[in-house]
Short mmCIF file of C-alpha atoms in Angstrom, two decimals:
data_model
loop_
_atom_site.label_atom_id
_atom_site.label_comp_id
_atom_site.label_asym_id
_atom_site.label_seq_id
_atom_site.Cartn_x
_atom_site.Cartn_y
_atom_site.Cartn_z
CA MET A 24 -95.80 -70.33 22.55
CA SER A 25 -96.85 -66.87 21.36
CA LYS A 26 -97.12 -63.62 23.23
CA LEU A 27 -100.69 -62.47 23.74
CA LYS A 28 -102.14 -58.99 23.92
CA LYS A 29 -103.44 -57.86 27.28
CA ASN A 30 -107.22 -57.54 27.54
CA ALA A 31 -108.66 -55.04 30.00
CA GLY A 32 -111.26 -57.46 31.36
CA ASP A 33 -108.88 -60.28 32.27
CA SER A 34 -108.72 -61.37 35.88
CA LEU A 35 -105.12 -62.28 36.54
CA SER A 36 -103.62 -63.87 39.61
CA GLU A 37 -100.30 -62.37 40.63
CA THR A 38 -97.82 -64.17 42.86
CA LEU A 39 -94.80 -62.48 44.37
CA VAL A 40 -92.07 -65.10 44.04
CA ASP A 41 -89.03 -63.28 45.36
CA VAL A 42 -88.07 -59.94 46.93
CA SER A 43 -84.48 -59.11 47.67
CA ARG A 44 -82.68 -56.02 48.89
CA VAL A 45 -79.94 -54.86 46.57
CA THR A 46 -77.08 -52.71 47.84
CA LYS A 47 -74.90 -50.48 45.69
CA VAL A 48 -71.78 -49.09 47.34
CA VAL A 49 -70.96 -45.56 46.20
CA LYS A 50 -68.51 -42.88 47.26
CA GLY A 51 -70.84 -41.44 49.91
CA GLY A 52 -72.02 -44.76 51.38
CA ARG A 53 -74.57 -47.38 50.37
CA LYS A 54 -77.67 -47.06 48.19
CA PHE A 55 -80.43 -49.57 48.87
CA SER A 56 -83.07 -50.70 46.40
CA PHE A 57 -85.40 -53.68 46.08
CA SER A 58 -85.69 -56.32 43.40
CA ALA A 59 -88.96 -58.23 42.91
CA CYS A 60 -89.97 -61.21 40.79
CA VAL A 61 -93.67 -61.75 40.01
CA VAL A 62 -95.55 -64.52 38.18
CA ALA A 63 -98.95 -63.59 36.70
CA GLY A 64 -101.50 -65.85 35.06
CA ASP A 65 -105.19 -66.26 34.33
CA LYS A 66 -105.43 -69.88 35.65
CA ALA A 67 -106.62 -70.94 32.20
CA GLY A 68 -103.43 -71.59 30.26
CA ARG A 69 -101.79 -68.15 30.13
CA VAL A 70 -98.81 -67.22 32.31
CA GLY A 71 -95.90 -64.78 32.37
CA TYR A 72 -93.14 -63.58 34.68
CA GLY A 73 -91.45 -60.27 35.26
CA HIS A 74 -88.63 -58.63 37.18
CA GLY A 75 -88.74 -55.14 38.66
CA LYS A 76 -86.30 -53.03 40.61
CA ALA A 77 -87.01 -49.79 42.52
CA LYS A 78 -86.32 -47.86 45.73
CA GLU A 79 -89.49 -49.23 47.37
CA VAL A 80 -90.89 -52.78 47.44
CA THR A 81 -94.34 -51.74 46.17
CA GLU A 82 -92.85 -49.93 43.16
CA ALA A 83 -90.60 -52.90 42.36
CA ARG A 84 -93.59 -55.24 42.58
CA ALA A 85 -95.67 -52.98 40.32
CA LYS A 86 -92.89 -52.91 37.70
CA ALA A 87 -92.51 -56.70 37.87
CA THR A 88 -96.28 -57.22 37.52
CA GLN A 89 -96.41 -54.94 34.50
CA GLU A 90 -93.58 -56.85 32.83
CA ALA A 91 -95.22 -60.20 33.69
CA LYS A 92 -98.42 -59.10 31.94
CA LYS A 93 -96.41 -58.10 28.86
CA GLN A 94 -94.57 -61.44 28.78
CA MET A 95 -97.72 -63.64 28.88
CA VAL A 96 -97.58 -66.85 26.85
CA LYS A 97 -100.31 -69.38 26.03
CA ILE A 98 -99.52 -72.94 27.15
CA PRO A 99 -101.56 -75.92 25.88
CA LEU A 100 -103.04 -77.96 28.73
CA TYR A 101 -104.44 -81.50 28.71
CA GLN A 102 -108.04 -81.52 30.03
CA SER A 103 -107.27 -78.09 31.59
CA ARG A 104 -105.46 -79.80 34.47
CA THR A 105 -102.01 -81.09 33.38
CA ILE A 106 -99.49 -80.97 30.52
CA HIS A 107 -99.66 -83.10 27.36
CA HIS A 108 -96.27 -84.78 27.67
CA ASP A 109 -93.10 -84.89 29.80
CA VAL A 110 -90.52 -82.23 29.04
CA ILE A 111 -87.11 -80.97 30.23
CA GLY A 112 -86.20 -77.28 30.36
CA LYS A 113 -82.82 -75.65 30.83
CA SER A 114 -81.59 -72.16 31.58
CA GLY A 115 -77.98 -71.62 32.56
CA ALA A 116 -77.14 -74.07 35.34
CA ALA A 117 -80.80 -74.74 36.17
CA LYS A 118 -82.60 -77.77 34.78
CA VAL A 119 -86.23 -78.72 35.43
CA ILE A 120 -88.15 -81.87 34.59
CA LEU A 121 -91.92 -81.59 34.18
CA ARG A 122 -94.03 -84.75 34.12
CA ARG A 123 -97.74 -85.11 33.54
CA ALA A 124 -99.73 -86.65 36.36
CA LYS A 125 -103.00 -88.47 36.95
CA ALA A 126 -106.04 -86.60 38.23
CA GLY A 127 -105.86 -86.04 41.97
CA THR A 128 -102.06 -85.99 42.17
CA GLY A 129 -101.84 -82.26 42.84
CA ILE A 130 -98.92 -79.93 42.23
CA ILE A 131 -95.73 -81.64 43.34
CA ALA A 132 -93.19 -78.89 42.79
CA GLY A 133 -91.11 -76.60 44.90
CA GLY A 134 -90.39 -72.93 45.17
CA ALA A 135 -90.94 -70.76 42.13
CA MET A 136 -92.29 -73.61 39.98
CA ARG A 137 -95.32 -74.01 42.24
CA ALA A 138 -96.23 -70.34 41.73
CA ILE A 139 -96.00 -70.76 37.95
CA PHE A 140 -98.25 -73.83 37.93
CA ASP A 141 -100.80 -72.17 40.23
CA SER A 142 -100.98 -69.11 37.97
CA LEU A 143 -101.12 -71.30 34.85
CA GLY A 144 -104.10 -73.31 36.11
CA VAL A 145 -102.37 -76.70 36.28
CA HIS A 146 -103.84 -78.97 38.95
CA ASP A 147 -101.83 -82.18 38.49
CA ILE A 148 -98.11 -82.15 37.72
CA VAL A 149 -94.84 -83.56 39.04
CA ALA A 150 -91.79 -81.30 38.71
CA LYS A 151 -88.18 -81.69 39.77
CA SER A 152 -85.53 -78.99 39.72
CA LEU A 153 -81.91 -80.00 39.23
CA GLY A 154 -78.79 -77.89 39.32
CA SER A 155 -79.08 -74.25 40.32
CA SER A 156 -81.72 -73.27 42.88
CA ASN A 157 -81.59 -69.59 41.85
CA VAL A 158 -85.16 -68.33 41.55
CA TYR A 159 -84.64 -66.49 38.25
CA ALA A 160 -82.82 -69.44 36.65
CA MET A 161 -85.51 -71.89 37.80
CA ILE A 162 -88.30 -69.69 36.42
CA ALA A 163 -86.50 -69.29 33.09
CA ALA A 164 -85.91 -73.08 32.88
CA THR A 165 -89.58 -73.75 33.71
CA PHE A 166 -90.72 -71.36 30.98
CA ASP A 167 -88.26 -72.99 28.57
CA ALA A 168 -89.90 -76.35 29.32
CA LEU A 169 -93.42 -74.94 29.02
CA ASN A 170 -92.62 -73.35 25.66
CA GLN A 171 -91.55 -76.77 24.34
CA LEU A 172 -95.02 -78.22 24.99
CA SER A 173 -97.22 -79.01 22.00
CA SER A 174 -100.78 -80.27 21.81
CA PRO A 175 -101.62 -83.28 19.59
CA LYS A 176 -103.52 -80.91 17.29
CA VAL A 177 -100.41 -78.78 16.66
CA ILE A 178 -98.21 -81.85 16.18
CA GLY A 179 -100.75 -83.28 13.71
CA GLU A 180 -100.82 -80.07 11.69
CA ARG A 181 -97.01 -80.01 11.64
CA ARG A 182 -96.84 -83.63 10.39
CA GLY A 183 -99.85 -83.39 8.08
CA MET A 184 -101.78 -86.05 10.03
CA ARG A 185 -105.05 -86.28 11.91
CA ILE A 186 -105.12 -86.42 15.71
CA ASN A 187 -106.34 -90.04 15.86
CA GLU A 188 -103.36 -91.10 13.70
CA ILE A 189 -100.96 -89.56 16.23
CA SER A 190 -102.57 -90.39 19.56
CA THR A 191 -102.17 -94.10 20.16
CA LYS A 192 -101.95 -95.89 23.45
CA PRO A 193 -98.83 -97.94 24.21
CA GLY A 194 -99.30 -101.49 23.03
CA LYS A 195 -101.80 -100.48 20.32
CA LEU A 196 -99.31 -99.16 17.80
CA GLN A 197 -100.29 -101.62 15.03
CA THR A 198 -103.30 -101.02 12.83
CA GLN A 199 -105.87 -103.74 12.19
CA GLU A 200 -104.40 -104.43 8.69
CA GLN A 201 -100.91 -104.96 10.13
CA VAL A 202 -102.24 -107.43 12.69
CA SER A 203 -104.02 -109.54 10.04
CA GLU A 204 -100.81 -109.78 7.95
CA VAL A 205 -98.85 -111.39 10.81
CA PRO A 206 -99.10 -115.21 10.51
CA ALA A 207 -100.60 -116.98 13.51
CA THR A 208 -98.26 -119.35 15.33
CA GLU A 209 -99.42 -122.57 16.92
CA THR A 210 -98.69 -123.08 20.56
CA THR A 211 -98.62 -126.47 22.22
CA ILE A 212 -99.17 -127.05 25.84
#
């Protein structure tokens, strides 16, 4: 959705998703550094991710955390526990499918996606990753999917409709006037 400004009083949860040692071969030998990936969120609908690289793990993690806080986005949640609708996200060779779930289902997701949903504040969701299992590609695909989410209020404003005109349960798509226009058929037993 949109990037948000960082408030000083926010309590953010930070999750270290991946740390890897990177080696650069130079004329005099090898130079080692560390790469870190962090997901940060407020467990109330805001989440971001960042990547940092430095000579020490703690410095790389600090850089990644700082970038994650800058990259925060607001995601609309249904009843503050799941997403509004099913969505597919793609990034490179990675593809993720996010599906809403009933209360009590829990977070059914693997790897980096679980960290994102924990930081986001989602309690019930089913996610499946297809294609690449690269952490950075999976995170980017998950954020692509999350950025596609829209609440009924936003969809209604976009279409120029009220929420109750949009939100209908399956099987109840006809209005009362449409039902009365349909002629009744006689059935014999």
